[in-house]
XYZ file of C-alpha atoms in Angstrom:
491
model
C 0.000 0.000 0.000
C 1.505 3.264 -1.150
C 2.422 6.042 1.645
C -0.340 8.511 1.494
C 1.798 11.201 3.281
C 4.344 11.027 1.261
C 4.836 13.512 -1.717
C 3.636 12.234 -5.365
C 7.562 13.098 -6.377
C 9.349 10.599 -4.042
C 7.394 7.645 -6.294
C 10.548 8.132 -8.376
C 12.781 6.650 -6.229
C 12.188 2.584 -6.660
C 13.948 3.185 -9.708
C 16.891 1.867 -9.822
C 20.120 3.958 -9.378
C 22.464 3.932 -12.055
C 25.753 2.246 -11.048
C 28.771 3.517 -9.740
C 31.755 3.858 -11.435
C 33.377 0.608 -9.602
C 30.309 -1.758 -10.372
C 30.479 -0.651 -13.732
C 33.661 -2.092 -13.915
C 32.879 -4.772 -12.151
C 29.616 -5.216 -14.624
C 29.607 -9.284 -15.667
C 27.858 -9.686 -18.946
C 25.682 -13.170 -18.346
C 26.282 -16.638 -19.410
C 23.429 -17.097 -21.625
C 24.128 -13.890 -23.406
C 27.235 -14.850 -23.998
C 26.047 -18.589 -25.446
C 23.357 -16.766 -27.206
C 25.546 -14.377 -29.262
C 28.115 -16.977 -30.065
C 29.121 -16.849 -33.785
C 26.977 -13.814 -34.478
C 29.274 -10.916 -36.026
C 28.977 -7.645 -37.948
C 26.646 -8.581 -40.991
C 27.050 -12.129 -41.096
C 27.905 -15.600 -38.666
C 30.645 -17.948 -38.195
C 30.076 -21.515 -39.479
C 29.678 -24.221 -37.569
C 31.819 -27.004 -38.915
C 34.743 -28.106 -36.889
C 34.495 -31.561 -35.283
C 36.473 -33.071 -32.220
C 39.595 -34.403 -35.153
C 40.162 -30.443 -36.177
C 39.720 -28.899 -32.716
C 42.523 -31.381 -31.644
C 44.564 -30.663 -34.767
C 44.067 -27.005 -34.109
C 45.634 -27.406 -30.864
C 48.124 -29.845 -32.092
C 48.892 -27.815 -34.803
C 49.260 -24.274 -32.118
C 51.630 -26.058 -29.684
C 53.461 -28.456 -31.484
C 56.294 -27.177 -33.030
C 57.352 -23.818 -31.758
C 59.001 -25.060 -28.657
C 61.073 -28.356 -30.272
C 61.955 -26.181 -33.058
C 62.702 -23.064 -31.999
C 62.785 -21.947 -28.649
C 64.542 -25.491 -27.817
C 67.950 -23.663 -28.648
C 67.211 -20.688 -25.971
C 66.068 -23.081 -23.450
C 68.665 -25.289 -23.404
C 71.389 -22.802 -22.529
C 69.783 -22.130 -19.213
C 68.960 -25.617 -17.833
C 71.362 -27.464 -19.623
C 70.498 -31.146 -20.276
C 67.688 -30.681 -17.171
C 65.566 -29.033 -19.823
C 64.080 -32.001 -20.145
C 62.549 -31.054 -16.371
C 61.902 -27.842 -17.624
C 59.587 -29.391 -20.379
C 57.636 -31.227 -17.511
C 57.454 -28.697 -15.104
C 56.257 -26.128 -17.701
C 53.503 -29.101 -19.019
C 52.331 -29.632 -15.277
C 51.903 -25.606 -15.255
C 49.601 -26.050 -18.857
C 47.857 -29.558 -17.500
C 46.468 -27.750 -14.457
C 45.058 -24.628 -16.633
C 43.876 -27.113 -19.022
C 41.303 -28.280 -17.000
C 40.309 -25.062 -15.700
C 40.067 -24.282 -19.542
C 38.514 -27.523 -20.242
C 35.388 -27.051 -17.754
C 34.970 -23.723 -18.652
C 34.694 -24.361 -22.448
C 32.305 -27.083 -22.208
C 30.072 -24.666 -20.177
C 30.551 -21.331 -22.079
C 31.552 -22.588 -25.843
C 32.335 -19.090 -27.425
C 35.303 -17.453 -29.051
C 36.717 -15.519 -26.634
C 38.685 -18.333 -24.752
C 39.862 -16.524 -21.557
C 38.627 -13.520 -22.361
C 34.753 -14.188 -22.284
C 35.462 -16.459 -19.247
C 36.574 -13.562 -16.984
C 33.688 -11.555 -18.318
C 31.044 -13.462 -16.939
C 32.903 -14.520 -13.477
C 35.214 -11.428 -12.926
C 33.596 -8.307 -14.076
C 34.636 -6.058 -17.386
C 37.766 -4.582 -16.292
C 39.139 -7.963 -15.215
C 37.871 -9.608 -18.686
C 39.817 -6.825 -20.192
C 43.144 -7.249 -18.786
C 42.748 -11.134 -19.918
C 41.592 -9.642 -23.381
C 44.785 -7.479 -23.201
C 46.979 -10.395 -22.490
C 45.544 -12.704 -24.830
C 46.749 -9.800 -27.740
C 50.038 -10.342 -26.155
C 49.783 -14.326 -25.836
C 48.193 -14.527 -29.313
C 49.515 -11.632 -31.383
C 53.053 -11.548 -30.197
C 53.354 -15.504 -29.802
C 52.423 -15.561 -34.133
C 55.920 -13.039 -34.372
C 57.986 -14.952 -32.302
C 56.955 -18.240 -34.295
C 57.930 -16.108 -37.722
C 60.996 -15.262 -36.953
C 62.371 -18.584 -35.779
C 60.952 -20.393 -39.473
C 63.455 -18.067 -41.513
C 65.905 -19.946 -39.673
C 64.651 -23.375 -41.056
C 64.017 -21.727 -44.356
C 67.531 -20.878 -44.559
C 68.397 -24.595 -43.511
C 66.607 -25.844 -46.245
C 67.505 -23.341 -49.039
C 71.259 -23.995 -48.523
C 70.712 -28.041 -48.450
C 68.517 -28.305 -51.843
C 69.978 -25.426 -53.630
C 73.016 -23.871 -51.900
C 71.380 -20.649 -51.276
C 70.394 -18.786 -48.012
C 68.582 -15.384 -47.752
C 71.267 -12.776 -46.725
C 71.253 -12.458 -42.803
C 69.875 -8.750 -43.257
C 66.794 -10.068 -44.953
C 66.384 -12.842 -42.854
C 66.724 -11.670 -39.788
C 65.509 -8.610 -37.409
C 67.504 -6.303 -35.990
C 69.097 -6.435 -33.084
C 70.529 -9.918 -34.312
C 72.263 -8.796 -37.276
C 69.531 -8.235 -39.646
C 67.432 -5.524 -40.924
C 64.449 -6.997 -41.627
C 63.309 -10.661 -41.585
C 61.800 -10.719 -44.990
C 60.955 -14.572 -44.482
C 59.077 -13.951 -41.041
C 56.781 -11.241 -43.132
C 55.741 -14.020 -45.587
C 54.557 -17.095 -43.419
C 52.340 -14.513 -41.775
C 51.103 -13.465 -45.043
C 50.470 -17.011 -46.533
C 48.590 -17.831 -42.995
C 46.754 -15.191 -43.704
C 45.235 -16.215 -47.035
C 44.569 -19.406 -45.583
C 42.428 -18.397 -43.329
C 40.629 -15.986 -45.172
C 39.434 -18.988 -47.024
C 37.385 -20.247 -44.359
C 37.895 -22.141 -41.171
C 36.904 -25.544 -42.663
C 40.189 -24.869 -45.358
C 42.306 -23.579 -42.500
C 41.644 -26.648 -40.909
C 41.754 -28.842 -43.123
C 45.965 -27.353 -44.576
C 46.212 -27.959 -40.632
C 45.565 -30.838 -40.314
C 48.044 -31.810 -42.871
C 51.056 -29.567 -41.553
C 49.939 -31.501 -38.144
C 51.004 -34.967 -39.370
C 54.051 -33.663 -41.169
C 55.306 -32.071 -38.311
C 54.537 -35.243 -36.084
C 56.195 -38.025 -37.917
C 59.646 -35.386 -38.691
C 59.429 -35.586 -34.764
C 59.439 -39.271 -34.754
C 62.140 -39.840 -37.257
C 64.295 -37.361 -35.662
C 64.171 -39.066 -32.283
C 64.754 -42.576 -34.637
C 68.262 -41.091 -36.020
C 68.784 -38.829 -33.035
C 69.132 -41.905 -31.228
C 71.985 -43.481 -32.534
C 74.025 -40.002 -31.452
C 73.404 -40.573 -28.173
C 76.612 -39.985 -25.768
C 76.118 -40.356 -21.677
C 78.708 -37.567 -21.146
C 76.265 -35.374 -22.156
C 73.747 -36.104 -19.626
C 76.374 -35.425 -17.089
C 76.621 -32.245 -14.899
C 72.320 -32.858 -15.581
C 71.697 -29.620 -13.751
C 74.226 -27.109 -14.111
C 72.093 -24.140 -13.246
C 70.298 -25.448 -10.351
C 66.931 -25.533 -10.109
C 66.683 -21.588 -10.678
C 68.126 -22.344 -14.310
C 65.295 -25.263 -14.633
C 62.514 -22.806 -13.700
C 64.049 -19.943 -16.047
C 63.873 -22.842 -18.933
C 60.892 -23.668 -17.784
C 59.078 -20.312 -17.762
C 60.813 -19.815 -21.783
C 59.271 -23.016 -22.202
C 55.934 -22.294 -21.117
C 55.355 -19.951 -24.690
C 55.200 -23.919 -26.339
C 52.406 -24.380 -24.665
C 49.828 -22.269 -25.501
C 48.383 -23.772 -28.182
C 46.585 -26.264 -25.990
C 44.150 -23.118 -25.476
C 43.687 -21.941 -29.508
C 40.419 -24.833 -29.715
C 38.724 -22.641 -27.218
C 38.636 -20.078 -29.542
C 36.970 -21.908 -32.011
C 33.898 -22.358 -29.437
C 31.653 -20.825 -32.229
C 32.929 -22.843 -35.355
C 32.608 -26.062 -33.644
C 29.862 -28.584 -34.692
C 29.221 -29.922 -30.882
C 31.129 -27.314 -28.628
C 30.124 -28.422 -25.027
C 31.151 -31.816 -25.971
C 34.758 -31.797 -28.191
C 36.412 -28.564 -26.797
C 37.648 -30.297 -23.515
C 38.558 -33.656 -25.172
C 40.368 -31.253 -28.115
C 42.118 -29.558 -25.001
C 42.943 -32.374 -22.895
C 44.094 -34.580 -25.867
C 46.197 -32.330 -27.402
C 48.249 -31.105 -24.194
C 49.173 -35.410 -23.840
C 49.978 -35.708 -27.102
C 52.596 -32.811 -27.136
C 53.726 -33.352 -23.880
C 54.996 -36.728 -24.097
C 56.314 -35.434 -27.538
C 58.203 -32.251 -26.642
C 59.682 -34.055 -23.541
C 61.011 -37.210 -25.867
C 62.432 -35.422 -28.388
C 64.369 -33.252 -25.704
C 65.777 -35.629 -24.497
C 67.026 -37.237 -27.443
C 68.461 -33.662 -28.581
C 70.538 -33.048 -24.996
C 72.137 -36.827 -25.565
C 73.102 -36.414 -29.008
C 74.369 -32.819 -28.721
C 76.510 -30.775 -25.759
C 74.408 -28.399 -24.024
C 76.742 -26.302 -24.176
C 76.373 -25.803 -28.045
C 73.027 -25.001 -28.114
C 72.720 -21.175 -28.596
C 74.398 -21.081 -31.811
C 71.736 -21.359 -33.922
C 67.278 -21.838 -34.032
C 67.765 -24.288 -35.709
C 69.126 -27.315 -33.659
C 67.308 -30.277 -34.509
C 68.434 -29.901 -38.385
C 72.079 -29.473 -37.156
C 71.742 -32.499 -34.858
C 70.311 -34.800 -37.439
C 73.503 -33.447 -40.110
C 76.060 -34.343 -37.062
C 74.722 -37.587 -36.208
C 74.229 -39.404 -39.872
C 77.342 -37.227 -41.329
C 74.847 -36.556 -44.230
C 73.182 -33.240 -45.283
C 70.086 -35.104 -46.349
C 68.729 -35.956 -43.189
C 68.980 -32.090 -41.941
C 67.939 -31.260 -44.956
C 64.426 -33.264 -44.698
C 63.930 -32.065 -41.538
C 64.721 -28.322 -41.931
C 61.581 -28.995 -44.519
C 59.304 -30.400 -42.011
C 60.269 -27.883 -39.895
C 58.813 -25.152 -42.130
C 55.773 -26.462 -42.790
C 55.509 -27.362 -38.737
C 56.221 -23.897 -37.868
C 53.745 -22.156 -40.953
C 51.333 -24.696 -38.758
C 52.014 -23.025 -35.443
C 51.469 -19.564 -37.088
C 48.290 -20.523 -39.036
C 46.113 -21.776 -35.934
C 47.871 -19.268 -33.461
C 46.886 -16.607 -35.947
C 43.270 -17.602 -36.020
C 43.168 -17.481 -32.339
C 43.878 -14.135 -32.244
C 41.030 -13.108 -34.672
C 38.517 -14.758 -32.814
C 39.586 -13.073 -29.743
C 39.529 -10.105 -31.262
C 36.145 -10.806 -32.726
C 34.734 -11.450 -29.467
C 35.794 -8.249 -27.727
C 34.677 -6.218 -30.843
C 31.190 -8.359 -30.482
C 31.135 -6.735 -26.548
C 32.190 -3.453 -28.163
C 35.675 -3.046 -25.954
C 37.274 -3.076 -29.801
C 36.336 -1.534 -33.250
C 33.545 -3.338 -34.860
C 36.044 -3.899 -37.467
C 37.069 -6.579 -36.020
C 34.093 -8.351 -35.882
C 32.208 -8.363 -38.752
C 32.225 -11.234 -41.013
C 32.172 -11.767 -44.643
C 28.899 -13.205 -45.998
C 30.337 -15.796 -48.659
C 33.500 -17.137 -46.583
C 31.976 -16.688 -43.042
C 35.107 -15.429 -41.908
C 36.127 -12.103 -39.744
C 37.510 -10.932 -42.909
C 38.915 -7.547 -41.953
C 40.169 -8.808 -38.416
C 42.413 -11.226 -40.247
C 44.183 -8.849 -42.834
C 44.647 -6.264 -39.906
C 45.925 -8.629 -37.425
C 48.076 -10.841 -39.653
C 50.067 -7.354 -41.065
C 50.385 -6.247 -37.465
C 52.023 -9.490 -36.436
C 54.077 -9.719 -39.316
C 55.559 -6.072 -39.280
C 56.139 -7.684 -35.625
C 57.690 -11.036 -36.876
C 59.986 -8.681 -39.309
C 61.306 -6.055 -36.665
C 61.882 -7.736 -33.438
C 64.115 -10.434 -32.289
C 62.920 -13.808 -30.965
C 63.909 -14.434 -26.987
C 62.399 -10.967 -26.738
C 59.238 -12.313 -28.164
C 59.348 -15.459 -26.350
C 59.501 -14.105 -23.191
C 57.032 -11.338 -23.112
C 54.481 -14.360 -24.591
C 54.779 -16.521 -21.881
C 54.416 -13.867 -19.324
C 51.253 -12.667 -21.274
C 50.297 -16.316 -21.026
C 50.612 -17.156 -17.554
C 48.437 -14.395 -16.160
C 46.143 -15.228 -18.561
C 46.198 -18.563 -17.239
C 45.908 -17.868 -13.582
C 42.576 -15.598 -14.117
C 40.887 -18.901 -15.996
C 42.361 -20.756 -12.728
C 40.333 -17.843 -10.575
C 37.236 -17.932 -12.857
C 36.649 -22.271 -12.555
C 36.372 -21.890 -8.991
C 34.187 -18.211 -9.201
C 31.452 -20.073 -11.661
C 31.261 -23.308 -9.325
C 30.020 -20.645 -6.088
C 28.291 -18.667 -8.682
C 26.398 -20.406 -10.460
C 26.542 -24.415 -9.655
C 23.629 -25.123 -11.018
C 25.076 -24.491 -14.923
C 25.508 -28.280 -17.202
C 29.291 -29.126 -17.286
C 29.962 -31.210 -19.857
C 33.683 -31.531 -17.855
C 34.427 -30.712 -14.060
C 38.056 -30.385 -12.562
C 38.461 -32.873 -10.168
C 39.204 -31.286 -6.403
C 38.297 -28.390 -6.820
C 39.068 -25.243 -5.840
C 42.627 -27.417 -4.871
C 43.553 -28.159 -8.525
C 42.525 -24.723 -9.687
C 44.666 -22.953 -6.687
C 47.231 -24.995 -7.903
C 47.366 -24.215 -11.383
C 47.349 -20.395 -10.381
C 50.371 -20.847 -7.639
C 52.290 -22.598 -10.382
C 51.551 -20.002 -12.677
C 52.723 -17.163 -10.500
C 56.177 -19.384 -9.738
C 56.689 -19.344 -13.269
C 56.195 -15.398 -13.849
C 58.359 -15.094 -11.055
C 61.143 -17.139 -12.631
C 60.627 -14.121 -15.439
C 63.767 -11.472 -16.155
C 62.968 -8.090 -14.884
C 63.098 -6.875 -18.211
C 60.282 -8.848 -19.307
C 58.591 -7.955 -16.162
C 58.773 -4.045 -17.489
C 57.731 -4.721 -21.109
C 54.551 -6.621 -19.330
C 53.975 -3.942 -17.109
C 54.199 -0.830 -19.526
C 52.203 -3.520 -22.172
C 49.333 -3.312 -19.125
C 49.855 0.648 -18.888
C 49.184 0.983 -22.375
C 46.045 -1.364 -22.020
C 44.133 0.324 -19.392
C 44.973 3.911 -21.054
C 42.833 2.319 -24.358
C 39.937 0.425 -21.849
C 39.273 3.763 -20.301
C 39.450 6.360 -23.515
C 37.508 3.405 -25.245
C 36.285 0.504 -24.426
C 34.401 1.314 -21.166
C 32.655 3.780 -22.713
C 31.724 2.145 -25.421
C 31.284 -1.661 -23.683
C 27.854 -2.845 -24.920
C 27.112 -3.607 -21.237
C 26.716 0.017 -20.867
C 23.544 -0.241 -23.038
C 22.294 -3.470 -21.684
C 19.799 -5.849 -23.715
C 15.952 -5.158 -23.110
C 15.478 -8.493 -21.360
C 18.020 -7.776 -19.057
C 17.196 -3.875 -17.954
């Protein structure tokens, strides 16, 4: 019954106040919102038509490859022949994000991986910051991967036809280069790829994938026989601090595991084949990367390791005496590596298409082609970014800023599992992690040890990188969030 003494004005009051600047921050947009927009872009819709085999080759194809090949030759320096530890420790640190990514994409199947995961646990500005990183993860991480495939390029150029590309066209400067021509064009031949579609992109994948797997094999077949037990001695010459160090380098081959959650809204049964993808393709490179270290530390000193990207070619020309060998896989190599920066590439457009959905981005960046179903624009953009990137800056700087990116990325999908089991329990999960919030805690404490184990330089590029971020959130995307205009249902 309405006050009669009270004046006719103060009936304007039950409505509701407009938040405050720190719970519009804070603003979560809503799961079902989130499912309900999934694949819906400017002017058009992503298809539908990746099954559990691609999202597992995506993955495959984003992890495998960039470590073994590439970053194998920085790592090894610092851990010496215990960088086979560092492998493990840094696939522990991916397992227990997995399944914190695992649950979370069978229960919110979109494109933004981490990114739409904060958003409906953690609030905008959190979601934001993940969004932010992922750029770095994503972006950066295709650059890094560019620049090490000249290196193989060059391998293979001088063992068909005696030719290399002139160090300063084939390499960026600051390691005696001008500008790495090579790492310029993988981008750009990604990039046509997938602006053919997802199904093509997947389906070139998926044959890089088993290239890239069997070179793998036969190099631990031949690396085999080159095997010396002197070079497993003095295992740990850094101590453990040079094991974490590797480790934390090591952790930018793993995060590929995470690129099928970004393909939440081109899968044919999301809920269902996004945490088997994840799962399956984190054992499978695992056991891989671990082997094939192993083999590489035996046959070769540690010691000689940072002359050159490319080890694994050298290793296989030293062992059989032959240039064929290095030759064939300096080849595989290539095409491995043009894997890693295909499906990493496309990970990074459909994050970006997902913020630009949520309007924290340029709509640009999500609108999507009518006849190829594809974020059309995003893709050109982003894969000219990365490869101006790729072409100007040199790889260990890369690497490292990547896996810091990664890591805190990681933690906050660690944080979110265990906020959308109090939140909302009652949601299907088509995968749970098992002790939770223990596993979860654990995945973010290992993640922080890792960051720690992080060079203070790489510790300033992140934190000017998050500077730079929050400046373009608050002259942008806050204002212009689509949570600030709420759906009709939901005011």
């Amino acid at each position: 019954m309405l006050d009669q003494g009270a004046p006719p004005h103060q009936s304007s009051r039950t409505a509701p106040a407009s938040p405050g600047p720190f719970a519009r921050l804070m603003r979560r947009k809503p799961v079902e919102r989130l499912v309900a927009e999934g694949g819906q872009g400017e002017g058009g819709s992503l298809r539908r038509s990746l099954g559990l085999w691609q999202l597992t080759m995506i993955s495959i194809g984003a992890t495998l490859g960039t470590g073994i090949f590439v970053v194998l030759g920085e790592a090894v320096p610092k851990a010496g022949p215990a960088v086979t530890l560092s492998f493990v420790i840094a696939g522990l640190t991916a397992l227990f994000s997995a399944l914190s990514y695992a649950e979370l994409a069978g229960t919110i199947p979109v494109a933004g991986s981490s990114y739409s995961y904060a958003y409906a646990t953690m609030g905008e500005l959190i979601a934001w910051i993940c969004g932010w990183c992922l750029v770095l993860e994503y972006g950066v991480s295709v650059a890094a991967v560019a620049v090490g495939w000249g290196e193989y390029l060059n391998e293979l150029l001088d063992g068909t036809i005696g030719v290399t590309i002139p160090s300063a066209l084939s390499a960026p400067p600051g390691d005696g280069g001008v500008f790495n021509l090579p790492a310029l064009v993988v981008v750009l031949l990604a990039m046509a790829f997938l602006l053919g579609g997802a199904r093509e992109s997947a389906r070139a994948n998926t044959i890089m994938v088993a290239v890239k797997i069997a070179a793998l094999v036969l190099f631990c077949a031949i690396g085999v026989q080159g095997l010396r037990s002197g070079n497993y001695e003095n295992f740990m010459p850094m101590g453990m601090a040079g094991v974490s160090a590797a480790g934390a380098t090591l952790f930018f081959s793993y995060i590929g595991f995470d690129a099928a959650s970004t393909a939440g809204e081109e899968a044919k049964n999301a809920q269902r084949d996004l945490p088997r993808a994840i799962m399956l393709s984190l054992v499978i490179v695992t056991a891989l990367y671990v082997l094939v270290a192993a083999v590489a530390v035996g046959a070769k000193p540690w010691q000689r390791f940072g002359d050159s990207e490319a080890a694994l070619a050298q290793i296989m020309r030293e062992v059989t005496g032959q240039s064929f060998w290095g030759t064939l896989l300096a080849f595989c190599a290539v095409i491995a590596i043009a894997s890693v920066v295909l499906t990493v590439l496309y990970g990074q457009t459909r994050i970006l298409f997902a913020m630009s959905r949520d309007g924290l981005v340029p709509k640009v960046f999500s609108k999507v082609h009518p006849k190829t179903g594809t974020p059309r624009a995003n893709t050109v953009i982003v894969s000219l970014f990365c490869g101006v990137l790729a072409a100007a800056i040199p790889l260990g700087q890369l690497a490292d800023a990547t896996s810091i990116g990664t890591l805190f990325a990681f933690g906050l999908v660690n944080i979110a599992v265990v906020v959308l089991r109090r939140t909302r329990p009652e949601m299907p999960r088509t995968f749970r992690v098992p002790l939770s919030p223990v596993l979860p805690a654990v995945g973010f404490g290992l993640c922080v040890w890792m960051m720690g184990s992080l060079s203070a330089v790489t510790w300033v590029v992140f934190g000017v990188w998050m500077a730079v971020g929050l400046v373009v959130y608050f002259l942008y995307g806050h204002r212009r969030s689509r949570l600030a205009s709420p759906a009709p249902s939901e005011k």
